[in-house]
């Protein structure tokens, strides 16, 4: 399936392998910089993946040399005249802030194929797991453009990389390579460019084949929902969720499959 709009084919959608939807930003001529065309396509594709019970994990990537090189400001000959205090940035960002990715019930894996900057970095960090191609470049860039830490990156970056590293990356806006991103814990693994998408899809396929969709949905909600609460509240809430999980057929299937030494056959996520 391909998502199209009045400016062309901005985002591609396909189901690859066993239960994995691949969503691809497809504006390589501008390094997949984020604009209204891409935002509309991304929302449509994620909604489709959420609604499809056969899709159990989602991979987000880009075509060409960029994952997403920041916001697309168009062919502006005079940026000073085009942008003012009255500029409606929502026309660029779209109807959903990047943190919507944390609310997607299915795991989202980013395959960062190239430039990952600004709002592109924010979206990548809001994915659950990230792989990067060797040679990919990252940057917050905000202070170098006269901007601030946007749309939740000041919330997610310290949680992933630690306070000191987040302060460095946000205040300097410097460019850093995929290898440094991995060292900071921002990406799980750096692989050769040709291996990036197969590696990300294989990881997603393992989740799709062997992990309970219901369990993953609850765990993901715990990860992001528990982040700001004290451990006593988190533990009490987890106890309730554990009792609920014991009532689902997933538990019996998971234990039976373990003892029978076979892959589990978990039911699809309810509502998908």
PDB file of C-alpha atoms in Angstrom:
ATOM      1  CA  UNK A   1       0.000   0.000   0.000  1.00  0.00           C
ATOM      2  CA  UNK A   2       1.265   3.469  -0.844  1.00  0.00           C
ATOM      3  CA  UNK A   3       0.062   6.657   0.786  1.00  0.00           C
ATOM      4  CA  UNK A   4      -0.398   9.492  -1.705  1.00  0.00           C
ATOM      5  CA  UNK A   5      -1.502  13.086  -1.394  1.00  0.00           C
ATOM      6  CA  UNK A   6      -1.685  16.210  -3.496  1.00  0.00           C
ATOM      7  CA  UNK A   7       2.069  16.681  -3.541  1.00  0.00           C
ATOM      8  CA  UNK A   8       2.961  13.109  -4.467  1.00  0.00           C
ATOM      9  CA  UNK A   9       4.042   9.900  -2.795  1.00  0.00           C
ATOM     10  CA  UNK A  10       5.496  11.155   0.480  1.00  0.00           C
ATOM     11  CA  UNK A  11       5.316   8.013   2.619  1.00  0.00           C
ATOM     12  CA  UNK A  12       5.423   4.341   1.635  1.00  0.00           C
ATOM     13  CA  UNK A  13       3.783   1.483   3.503  1.00  0.00           C
ATOM     14  CA  UNK A  14       4.320  -2.243   3.165  1.00  0.00           C
ATOM     15  CA  UNK A  15       4.075  -5.348   5.294  1.00  0.00           C
ATOM     16  CA  UNK A  16       7.385  -7.172   5.222  1.00  0.00           C
ATOM     17  CA  UNK A  17       8.131 -10.559   6.706  1.00  0.00           C
ATOM     18  CA  UNK A  18       6.074 -11.979   9.542  1.00  0.00           C
ATOM     19  CA  UNK A  19       3.778  -9.277  10.868  1.00  0.00           C
ATOM     20  CA  UNK A  20       6.062  -6.265  10.359  1.00  0.00           C
ATOM     21  CA  UNK A  21       4.848  -3.023   8.794  1.00  0.00           C
ATOM     22  CA  UNK A  22       7.579  -0.877   7.221  1.00  0.00           C
ATOM     23  CA  UNK A  23       6.808   2.852   7.011  1.00  0.00           C
ATOM     24  CA  UNK A  24       9.245   4.772   4.805  1.00  0.00           C
ATOM     25  CA  UNK A  25       9.615   8.537   4.542  1.00  0.00           C
ATOM     26  CA  UNK A  26       9.990   9.142   0.815  1.00  0.00           C
ATOM     27  CA  UNK A  27      11.228  12.639   0.079  1.00  0.00           C
ATOM     28  CA  UNK A  28      14.900  11.819  -0.605  1.00  0.00           C
ATOM     29  CA  UNK A  29      15.461  15.013  -2.614  1.00  0.00           C
ATOM     30  CA  UNK A  30      15.117  16.983   0.651  1.00  0.00           C
ATOM     31  CA  UNK A  31      16.562  14.305   2.958  1.00  0.00           C
ATOM     32  CA  UNK A  32      13.018  13.454   4.079  1.00  0.00           C
ATOM     33  CA  UNK A  33      12.709  16.713   6.004  1.00  0.00           C
ATOM     34  CA  UNK A  34       9.441  16.836   7.919  1.00  0.00           C
ATOM     35  CA  UNK A  35       6.525  18.696   6.353  1.00  0.00           C
ATOM     36  CA  UNK A  36       2.766  18.511   5.967  1.00  0.00           C
ATOM     37  CA  UNK A  37       3.013  15.920   3.188  1.00  0.00           C
ATOM     38  CA  UNK A  38       5.119  13.561   5.296  1.00  0.00           C
ATOM     39  CA  UNK A  39       3.147  14.120   8.503  1.00  0.00           C
ATOM     40  CA  UNK A  40      -0.169  13.244   6.821  1.00  0.00           C
ATOM     41  CA  UNK A  41       1.287  10.100   5.321  1.00  0.00           C
ATOM     42  CA  UNK A  42       2.968   9.014   8.556  1.00  0.00           C
ATOM     43  CA  UNK A  43      -0.233   9.381  10.590  1.00  0.00           C
ATOM     44  CA  UNK A  44      -2.219   7.444   7.976  1.00  0.00           C
ATOM     45  CA  UNK A  45       0.347   4.648   7.897  1.00  0.00           C
ATOM     46  CA  UNK A  46       0.624   4.311  11.667  1.00  0.00           C
ATOM     47  CA  UNK A  47      -3.159   4.221  11.993  1.00  0.00           C
ATOM     48  CA  UNK A  48      -3.268   1.488   9.352  1.00  0.00           C
ATOM     49  CA  UNK A  49      -0.608  -0.537  11.165  1.00  0.00           C
ATOM     50  CA  UNK A  50      -2.408  -0.106  14.493  1.00  0.00           C
ATOM     51  CA  UNK A  51      -5.697  -1.292  12.998  1.00  0.00           C
ATOM     52  CA  UNK A  52      -4.226  -4.361  11.273  1.00  0.00           C
ATOM     53  CA  UNK A  53      -4.262  -7.408  13.604  1.00  0.00           C
ATOM     54  CA  UNK A  54      -1.654  -9.103  11.409  1.00  0.00           C
ATOM     55  CA  UNK A  55       0.850  -6.313  12.108  1.00  0.00           C
ATOM     56  CA  UNK A  56       2.635  -6.832  15.415  1.00  0.00           C
ATOM     57  CA  UNK A  57       5.651  -4.534  15.057  1.00  0.00           C
ATOM     58  CA  UNK A  58       6.462  -1.424  13.010  1.00  0.00           C
ATOM     59  CA  UNK A  59       9.706  -0.234  11.399  1.00  0.00           C
ATOM     60  CA  UNK A  60      10.165   3.460  10.545  1.00  0.00           C
ATOM     61  CA  UNK A  61      12.883   4.448   8.062  1.00  0.00           C
ATOM     62  CA  UNK A  62      13.678   6.771   5.159  1.00  0.00           C
ATOM     63  CA  UNK A  63      14.768   6.583   1.542  1.00  0.00           C
ATOM     64  CA  UNK A  64      18.038   7.954   0.243  1.00  0.00           C
ATOM     65  CA  UNK A  65      20.662   9.666   2.391  1.00  0.00           C
ATOM     66  CA  UNK A  66      18.388  10.962   5.119  1.00  0.00           C
ATOM     67  CA  UNK A  67      16.165   9.532   7.827  1.00  0.00           C
ATOM     68  CA  UNK A  68      14.683  12.986   8.460  1.00  0.00           C
ATOM     69  CA  UNK A  69      16.865  16.100   8.293  1.00  0.00           C
ATOM     70  CA  UNK A  70      14.636  18.380  10.357  1.00  0.00           C
ATOM     71  CA  UNK A  71      11.664  20.528   9.396  1.00  0.00           C
ATOM     72  CA  UNK A  72      10.958  21.351   5.752  1.00  0.00           C
ATOM     73  CA  UNK A  73      10.693  25.082   5.271  1.00  0.00           C
ATOM     74  CA  UNK A  74      10.129  24.935   1.536  1.00  0.00           C
ATOM     75  CA  UNK A  75      11.909  26.928  -1.141  1.00  0.00           C
ATOM     76  CA  UNK A  76      12.182  30.081   0.924  1.00  0.00           C
ATOM     77  CA  UNK A  77      14.369  32.668  -0.750  1.00  0.00           C
ATOM     78  CA  UNK A  78      14.131  34.963   2.262  1.00  0.00           C
ATOM     79  CA  UNK A  79      13.603  33.085   5.508  1.00  0.00           C
ATOM     80  CA  UNK A  80      13.588  36.311   7.510  1.00  0.00           C
ATOM     81  CA  UNK A  81      10.593  37.533   5.535  1.00  0.00           C
ATOM     82  CA  UNK A  82       8.851  34.167   5.502  1.00  0.00           C
ATOM     83  CA  UNK A  83       9.020  33.350   9.207  1.00  0.00           C
ATOM     84  CA  UNK A  84       7.680  35.629  11.895  1.00  0.00           C
ATOM     85  CA  UNK A  85       6.246  35.416  15.369  1.00  0.00           C
ATOM     86  CA  UNK A  86       2.886  34.717  13.767  1.00  0.00           C
ATOM     87  CA  UNK A  87       4.115  31.649  11.846  1.00  0.00           C
ATOM     88  CA  UNK A  88       1.904  28.618  12.536  1.00  0.00           C
ATOM     89  CA  UNK A  89       4.441  25.835  13.120  1.00  0.00           C
ATOM     90  CA  UNK A  90       1.606  23.304  13.344  1.00  0.00           C
ATOM     91  CA  UNK A  91       1.398  23.419   9.550  1.00  0.00           C
ATOM     92  CA  UNK A  92       4.904  21.925   9.504  1.00  0.00           C
ATOM     93  CA  UNK A  93       4.669  19.611  12.502  1.00  0.00           C
ATOM     94  CA  UNK A  94       1.199  18.268  11.755  1.00  0.00           C
ATOM     95  CA  UNK A  95      -1.704  17.394  14.014  1.00  0.00           C
ATOM     96  CA  UNK A  96       0.275  15.084  16.307  1.00  0.00           C
ATOM     97  CA  UNK A  97       3.428  15.833  18.262  1.00  0.00           C
ATOM     98  CA  UNK A  98       6.268  13.285  17.980  1.00  0.00           C
ATOM     99  CA  UNK A  99       5.370  11.732  21.333  1.00  0.00           C
ATOM    100  CA  UNK A 100       2.371  10.102  19.624  1.00  0.00           C
ATOM    101  CA  UNK A 101       4.833   7.314  18.782  1.00  0.00           C
ATOM    102  CA  UNK A 102       5.009   6.435  22.480  1.00  0.00           C
ATOM    103  CA  UNK A 103       1.238   5.875  22.483  1.00  0.00           C
ATOM    104  CA  UNK A 104       1.270   3.425  19.565  1.00  0.00           C
ATOM    105  CA  UNK A 105       0.417   0.085  21.184  1.00  0.00           C
ATOM    106  CA  UNK A 106       2.792  -1.870  18.957  1.00  0.00           C
ATOM    107  CA  UNK A 107       6.592  -1.621  19.218  1.00  0.00           C
ATOM    108  CA  UNK A 108       8.148   0.918  16.850  1.00  0.00           C
ATOM    109  CA  UNK A 109      11.711   0.346  15.627  1.00  0.00           C
ATOM    110  CA  UNK A 110      13.601   3.150  13.879  1.00  0.00           C
ATOM    111  CA  UNK A 111      16.028   2.217  11.106  1.00  0.00           C
ATOM    112  CA  UNK A 112      18.058   5.427  10.852  1.00  0.00           C
ATOM    113  CA  UNK A 113      19.583   5.348   7.391  1.00  0.00           C
ATOM    114  CA  UNK A 114      21.106   8.837   7.286  1.00  0.00           C
ATOM    115  CA  UNK A 115      20.775  12.411   8.501  1.00  0.00           C
ATOM    116  CA  UNK A 116      18.672  12.524  11.681  1.00  0.00           C
ATOM    117  CA  UNK A 117      18.293  16.140  12.774  1.00  0.00           C
ATOM    118  CA  UNK A 118      15.907  18.361  14.745  1.00  0.00           C
ATOM    119  CA  UNK A 119      12.358  17.095  14.624  1.00  0.00           C
ATOM    120  CA  UNK A 120      13.667  14.028  12.807  1.00  0.00           C
ATOM    121  CA  UNK A 121      15.804  13.209  15.839  1.00  0.00           C
ATOM    122  CA  UNK A 122      12.848  13.857  18.134  1.00  0.00           C
ATOM    123  CA  UNK A 123      10.737  11.354  16.186  1.00  0.00           C
ATOM    124  CA  UNK A 124      13.558   8.796  16.195  1.00  0.00           C
ATOM    125  CA  UNK A 125      14.002   9.086  19.961  1.00  0.00           C
ATOM    126  CA  UNK A 126      10.267   8.622  20.504  1.00  0.00           C
ATOM    127  CA  UNK A 127      10.517   5.226  18.765  1.00  0.00           C
ATOM    128  CA  UNK A 128      11.057   2.316  21.152  1.00  0.00           C
ATOM    129  CA  UNK A 129      14.270   0.878  19.679  1.00  0.00           C
ATOM    130  CA  UNK A 130      16.723   2.393  17.186  1.00  0.00           C
ATOM    131  CA  UNK A 131      19.245   0.956  14.747  1.00  0.00           C
ATOM    132  CA  UNK A 132      21.542   3.232  12.729  1.00  0.00           C
ATOM    133  CA  UNK A 133      23.589   2.897   9.575  1.00  0.00           C
ATOM    134  CA  UNK A 134      27.297   3.522   9.848  1.00  0.00           C
ATOM    135  CA  UNK A 135      27.932   7.045   8.614  1.00  0.00           C
ATOM    136  CA  UNK A 136      24.552   8.425   9.724  1.00  0.00           C
ATOM    137  CA  UNK A 137      24.803  11.871  11.298  1.00  0.00           C
ATOM    138  CA  UNK A 138      22.738  13.174  14.227  1.00  0.00           C
ATOM    139  CA  UNK A 139      22.127  16.651  15.626  1.00  0.00           C
ATOM    140  CA  UNK A 140      19.613  18.537  17.720  1.00  0.00           C
ATOM    141  CA  UNK A 141      20.633  21.755  15.876  1.00  0.00           C
ATOM    142  CA  UNK A 142      18.065  23.894  17.714  1.00  0.00           C
ATOM    143  CA  UNK A 143      20.322  26.562  19.289  1.00  0.00           C
ATOM    144  CA  UNK A 144      22.209  26.907  16.001  1.00  0.00           C
ATOM    145  CA  UNK A 145      18.944  27.913  14.342  1.00  0.00           C
ATOM    146  CA  UNK A 146      17.732  30.184  17.126  1.00  0.00           C
ATOM    147  CA  UNK A 147      15.221  27.578  18.333  1.00  0.00           C
ATOM    148  CA  UNK A 148      14.581  25.698  21.585  1.00  0.00           C
ATOM    149  CA  UNK A 149      14.347  22.021  22.525  1.00  0.00           C
ATOM    150  CA  UNK A 150      11.131  21.137  20.724  1.00  0.00           C
ATOM    151  CA  UNK A 151       8.214  18.772  21.135  1.00  0.00           C
ATOM    152  CA  UNK A 152       9.390  16.631  24.013  1.00  0.00           C
ATOM    153  CA  UNK A 153      13.052  16.058  23.158  1.00  0.00           C
ATOM    154  CA  UNK A 154      14.027  17.656  26.486  1.00  0.00           C
ATOM    155  CA  UNK A 155      11.948  14.891  28.152  1.00  0.00           C
ATOM    156  CA  UNK A 156      13.158  11.863  26.186  1.00  0.00           C
ATOM    157  CA  UNK A 157      16.835  12.683  25.547  1.00  0.00           C
ATOM    158  CA  UNK A 158      17.930  12.830  29.236  1.00  0.00           C
ATOM    159  CA  UNK A 159      16.107   9.553  29.857  1.00  0.00           C
ATOM    160  CA  UNK A 160      18.019   7.829  27.075  1.00  0.00           C
ATOM    161  CA  UNK A 161      21.468   9.418  27.276  1.00  0.00           C
ATOM    162  CA  UNK A 162      21.637  10.870  30.795  1.00  0.00           C
ATOM    163  CA  UNK A 163      21.484  14.475  31.972  1.00  0.00           C
ATOM    164  CA  UNK A 164      25.046  15.506  31.115  1.00  0.00           C
ATOM    165  CA  UNK A 165      25.000  14.108  27.589  1.00  0.00           C
ATOM    166  CA  UNK A 166      21.551  15.607  26.943  1.00  0.00           C
ATOM    167  CA  UNK A 167      22.741  19.026  28.114  1.00  0.00           C
ATOM    168  CA  UNK A 168      25.739  18.813  25.777  1.00  0.00           C
ATOM    169  CA  UNK A 169      23.728  17.760  22.739  1.00  0.00           C
ATOM    170  CA  UNK A 170      20.889  20.221  23.320  1.00  0.00           C
ATOM    171  CA  UNK A 171      22.993  23.257  24.239  1.00  0.00           C
ATOM    172  CA  UNK A 172      25.658  22.784  21.565  1.00  0.00           C
ATOM    173  CA  UNK A 173      23.433  21.561  18.738  1.00  0.00           C
ATOM    174  CA  UNK A 174      26.556  19.865  17.420  1.00  0.00           C
ATOM    175  CA  UNK A 175      26.619  17.083  14.848  1.00  0.00           C
ATOM    176  CA  UNK A 176      27.617  13.656  16.123  1.00  0.00           C
ATOM    177  CA  UNK A 177      28.061  10.285  14.362  1.00  0.00           C
ATOM    178  CA  UNK A 178      26.075   7.084  14.713  1.00  0.00           C
ATOM    179  CA  UNK A 179      28.888   5.485  16.682  1.00  0.00           C
ATOM    180  CA  UNK A 180      28.697   8.196  19.362  1.00  0.00           C
ATOM    181  CA  UNK A 181      24.911   7.846  19.391  1.00  0.00           C
ATOM    182  CA  UNK A 182      25.345   4.136  20.132  1.00  0.00           C
ATOM    183  CA  UNK A 183      27.837   4.876  22.904  1.00  0.00           C
ATOM    184  CA  UNK A 184      25.309   7.220  24.498  1.00  0.00           C
ATOM    185  CA  UNK A 185      22.561   4.605  24.321  1.00  0.00           C
ATOM    186  CA  UNK A 186      20.539   6.476  21.699  1.00  0.00           C
ATOM    187  CA  UNK A 187      20.753   3.576  19.237  1.00  0.00           C
ATOM    188  CA  UNK A 188      20.910  -0.142  19.938  1.00  0.00           C
ATOM    189  CA  UNK A 189      23.350  -1.011  17.184  1.00  0.00           C
ATOM    190  CA  UNK A 190      25.274   0.530  14.280  1.00  0.00           C
ATOM    191  CA  UNK A 191      25.370  -1.654  11.170  1.00  0.00           C
ATOM    192  CA  UNK A 192      26.556  -1.382   7.573  1.00  0.00           C
ATOM    193  CA  UNK A 193      24.116   0.668   5.465  1.00  0.00           C
ATOM    194  CA  UNK A 194      23.122  -2.339   3.340  1.00  0.00           C
ATOM    195  CA  UNK A 195      22.371  -4.334   6.490  1.00  0.00           C
ATOM    196  CA  UNK A 196      20.299  -1.675   8.235  1.00  0.00           C
ATOM    197  CA  UNK A 197      16.774  -2.454   7.054  1.00  0.00           C
ATOM    198  CA  UNK A 198      17.214  -6.262   7.118  1.00  0.00           C
ATOM    199  CA  UNK A 199      18.579  -5.989  10.672  1.00  0.00           C
ATOM    200  CA  UNK A 200      15.694  -3.811  11.857  1.00  0.00           C
ATOM    201  CA  UNK A 201      13.110  -6.027  10.169  1.00  0.00           C
ATOM    202  CA  UNK A 202      14.689  -9.178  11.627  1.00  0.00           C
ATOM    203  CA  UNK A 203      14.518  -7.622  15.106  1.00  0.00           C
ATOM    204  CA  UNK A 204      10.876  -6.656  14.548  1.00  0.00           C
ATOM    205  CA  UNK A 205      10.080 -10.127  13.198  1.00  0.00           C
ATOM    206  CA  UNK A 206      11.484 -11.700  16.350  1.00  0.00           C
ATOM    207  CA  UNK A 207       9.115  -9.572  18.424  1.00  0.00           C
ATOM    208  CA  UNK A 208       6.214 -10.380  16.104  1.00  0.00           C
ATOM    209  CA  UNK A 209       6.845 -14.126  16.264  1.00  0.00           C
ATOM    210  CA  UNK A 210       7.807 -14.644  19.877  1.00  0.00           C
ATOM    211  CA  UNK A 211       6.290 -11.894  22.030  1.00  0.00           C
ATOM    212  CA  UNK A 212       2.701 -11.466  23.155  1.00  0.00           C
ATOM    213  CA  UNK A 213       1.131  -8.396  21.497  1.00  0.00           C
ATOM    214  CA  UNK A 214      -0.912  -7.763  24.640  1.00  0.00           C
ATOM    215  CA  UNK A 215       2.172  -7.993  26.843  1.00  0.00           C
ATOM    216  CA  UNK A 216       4.165  -5.656  24.614  1.00  0.00           C
ATOM    217  CA  UNK A 217       1.341  -3.108  24.596  1.00  0.00           C
ATOM    218  CA  UNK A 218       1.145  -3.107  28.395  1.00  0.00           C
ATOM    219  CA  UNK A 219       4.930  -2.997  28.831  1.00  0.00           C
ATOM    220  CA  UNK A 220       5.203  -0.076  26.422  1.00  0.00           C
ATOM    221  CA  UNK A 221       2.495   1.804  28.320  1.00  0.00           C
ATOM    222  CA  UNK A 222       4.385   1.063  31.543  1.00  0.00           C
ATOM    223  CA  UNK A 223       7.678   2.359  30.133  1.00  0.00           C
ATOM    224  CA  UNK A 224       6.328   5.754  29.227  1.00  0.00           C
ATOM    225  CA  UNK A 225       3.558   6.035  31.800  1.00  0.00           C
ATOM    226  CA  UNK A 226       5.765   5.114  34.765  1.00  0.00           C
ATOM    227  CA  UNK A 227       8.601   7.484  33.875  1.00  0.00           C
ATOM    228  CA  UNK A 228       7.503  10.312  36.155  1.00  0.00           C
ATOM    229  CA  UNK A 229       6.017   8.378  39.077  1.00  0.00           C
ATOM    230  CA  UNK A 230       7.636   7.208  42.333  1.00  0.00           C
ATOM    231  CA  UNK A 231       8.659   3.558  42.517  1.00  0.00           C
ATOM    232  CA  UNK A 232       5.991   2.725  45.120  1.00  0.00           C
ATOM    233  CA  UNK A 233       3.184   3.828  42.795  1.00  0.00           C
ATOM    234  CA  UNK A 234       4.804   2.077  39.839  1.00  0.00           C
ATOM    235  CA  UNK A 235       5.166  -1.182  41.771  1.00  0.00           C
ATOM    236  CA  UNK A 236       1.555  -1.091  42.996  1.00  0.00           C
ATOM    237  CA  UNK A 237       0.280  -0.439  39.469  1.00  0.00           C
ATOM    238  CA  UNK A 238       2.463  -3.260  38.126  1.00  0.00           C
ATOM    239  CA  UNK A 239       0.927  -5.680  40.627  1.00  0.00           C
ATOM    240  CA  UNK A 240      -2.542  -4.906  39.298  1.00  0.00           C
ATOM    241  CA  UNK A 241      -1.360  -5.282  35.708  1.00  0.00           C
ATOM    242  CA  UNK A 242       0.322  -8.593  36.557  1.00  0.00           C
ATOM    243  CA  UNK A 243      -2.948 -10.006  37.915  1.00  0.00           C
ATOM    244  CA  UNK A 244      -4.708  -8.854  34.737  1.00  0.00           C
ATOM    245  CA  UNK A 245      -2.071 -10.538  32.554  1.00  0.00           C
ATOM    246  CA  UNK A 246      -2.622 -13.836  34.353  1.00  0.00           C
ATOM    247  CA  UNK A 247      -6.212 -13.849  33.111  1.00  0.00           C
ATOM    248  CA  UNK A 248      -5.242 -13.618  29.461  1.00  0.00           C
ATOM    249  CA  UNK A 249      -4.760 -16.697  27.237  1.00  0.00           C
ATOM    250  CA  UNK A 250      -1.292 -15.376  26.362  1.00  0.00           C
ATOM    251  CA  UNK A 251       0.098 -16.689  29.658  1.00  0.00           C
ATOM    252  CA  UNK A 252      -1.047 -20.283  29.079  1.00  0.00           C
ATOM    253  CA  UNK A 253       0.183 -20.182  25.485  1.00  0.00           C
ATOM    254  CA  UNK A 254       3.557 -18.746  26.473  1.00  0.00           C
ATOM    255  CA  UNK A 255       4.172 -21.385  29.134  1.00  0.00           C
ATOM    256  CA  UNK A 256       2.872 -24.240  26.964  1.00  0.00           C
ATOM    257  CA  UNK A 257       5.045 -23.187  24.025  1.00  0.00           C
ATOM    258  CA  UNK A 258       8.082 -23.030  26.315  1.00  0.00           C
ATOM    259  CA  UNK A 259       7.602 -26.573  27.591  1.00  0.00           C
ATOM    260  CA  UNK A 260       6.733 -27.906  24.138  1.00  0.00           C
ATOM    261  CA  UNK A 261       9.825 -26.152  22.713  1.00  0.00           C
ATOM    262  CA  UNK A 262       7.908 -24.468  19.903  1.00  0.00           C
ATOM    263  CA  UNK A 263       7.234 -20.873  18.843  1.00  0.00           C
ATOM    264  CA  UNK A 264       4.257 -19.379  20.672  1.00  0.00           C
ATOM    265  CA  UNK A 265       1.023 -18.619  18.866  1.00  0.00           C
ATOM    266  CA  UNK A 266      -0.169 -15.524  20.668  1.00  0.00           C
ATOM    267  CA  UNK A 267      -3.530 -13.968  19.737  1.00  0.00           C
ATOM    268  CA  UNK A 268      -3.532 -10.541  18.054  1.00  0.00           C
ATOM    269  CA  UNK A 269      -3.879  -7.373  20.050  1.00  0.00           C
ATOM    270  CA  UNK A 270      -7.519  -6.717  20.905  1.00  0.00           C
ATOM    271  CA  UNK A 271      -8.888  -3.771  19.007  1.00  0.00           C
ATOM    272  CA  UNK A 272      -6.278  -4.074  16.264  1.00  0.00           C
TER     273      UNK A 272
END
